[in-house]
Amino acid sequence: MEPQQPSDRQFGLTVGGVLVAAGIWRMPEIALPGVVLMLLGLVRPAVLHTPNRLWMRMSHAIGRVTTPVMMALLFFCVITPLGFVMRRMYGYQPLQLEFDREAKSYWSVRETDAVGDMRNQF
């Protein structure tokens, strides 16, 4: 299922507003296209249908690239070093497993009644 696109009016006002704000703050040359987008969004939003679709396609393409990159950076720069620190410096192992090459299984026997535990789960 494809995500719902913002309305053409919303696209014109949002992107135009960001361009106007950036133009006022730092880059005056992009304020004029922002004003044009905002005016078209208010007066004739149907004109912005094609730019809206192109904008959304571009944003989805960028998202398909940046999301895996950011997740990999988060994993390798934050989670992996944190796991090494927890294990090596503090000896903490969240799964509480001692690796034993001689063990036939890591199955742990429960002392409680399995059927009783399955009642009222939620």
mmCIF file of C-alpha atoms in Angstrom, residues 1-8 10 52-53 56-57 59-60:
data_model
loop_
_atom_site.group_PDB
_atom_site.id
_atom_site.type_symbol
_atom_site.label_atom_id
_atom_site.label_comp_id
_atom_site.label_asym_id
_atom_site.label_seq_id
_atom_site.Cartn_x
_atom_site.Cartn_y
_atom_site.Cartn_z
ATOM 1 C CA MET A 1 0.000 0.000 0.000
ATOM 2 C CA GLU A 2 1.433 3.322 -1.062
ATOM 3 C CA PRO A 3 1.401 6.136 1.512
ATOM 4 C CA GLN A 4 -1.115 8.896 0.993
ATOM 5 C CA GLN A 5 0.302 11.980 -0.663
ATOM 6 C CA PRO A 6 -0.266 15.389 0.878
ATOM 7 C CA SER A 7 -2.768 17.575 -0.899
ATOM 8 C CA ASP A 8 -1.483 19.944 -3.534
ATOM 9 C CA GLN A 10 -0.656 21.532 1.596
ATOM 10 C CA ASN A 52 3.858 17.409 -5.677
ATOM 11 C CA ARG A 53 4.101 13.914 -7.205
ATOM 12 C CA MET A 56 7.105 12.757 -3.177
ATOM 13 C CA ARG A 57 8.901 10.356 -5.545
ATOM 14 C CA SER A 59 11.610 11.977 -1.089
ATOM 15 C CA HIS A 60 10.782 8.252 -1.185
#
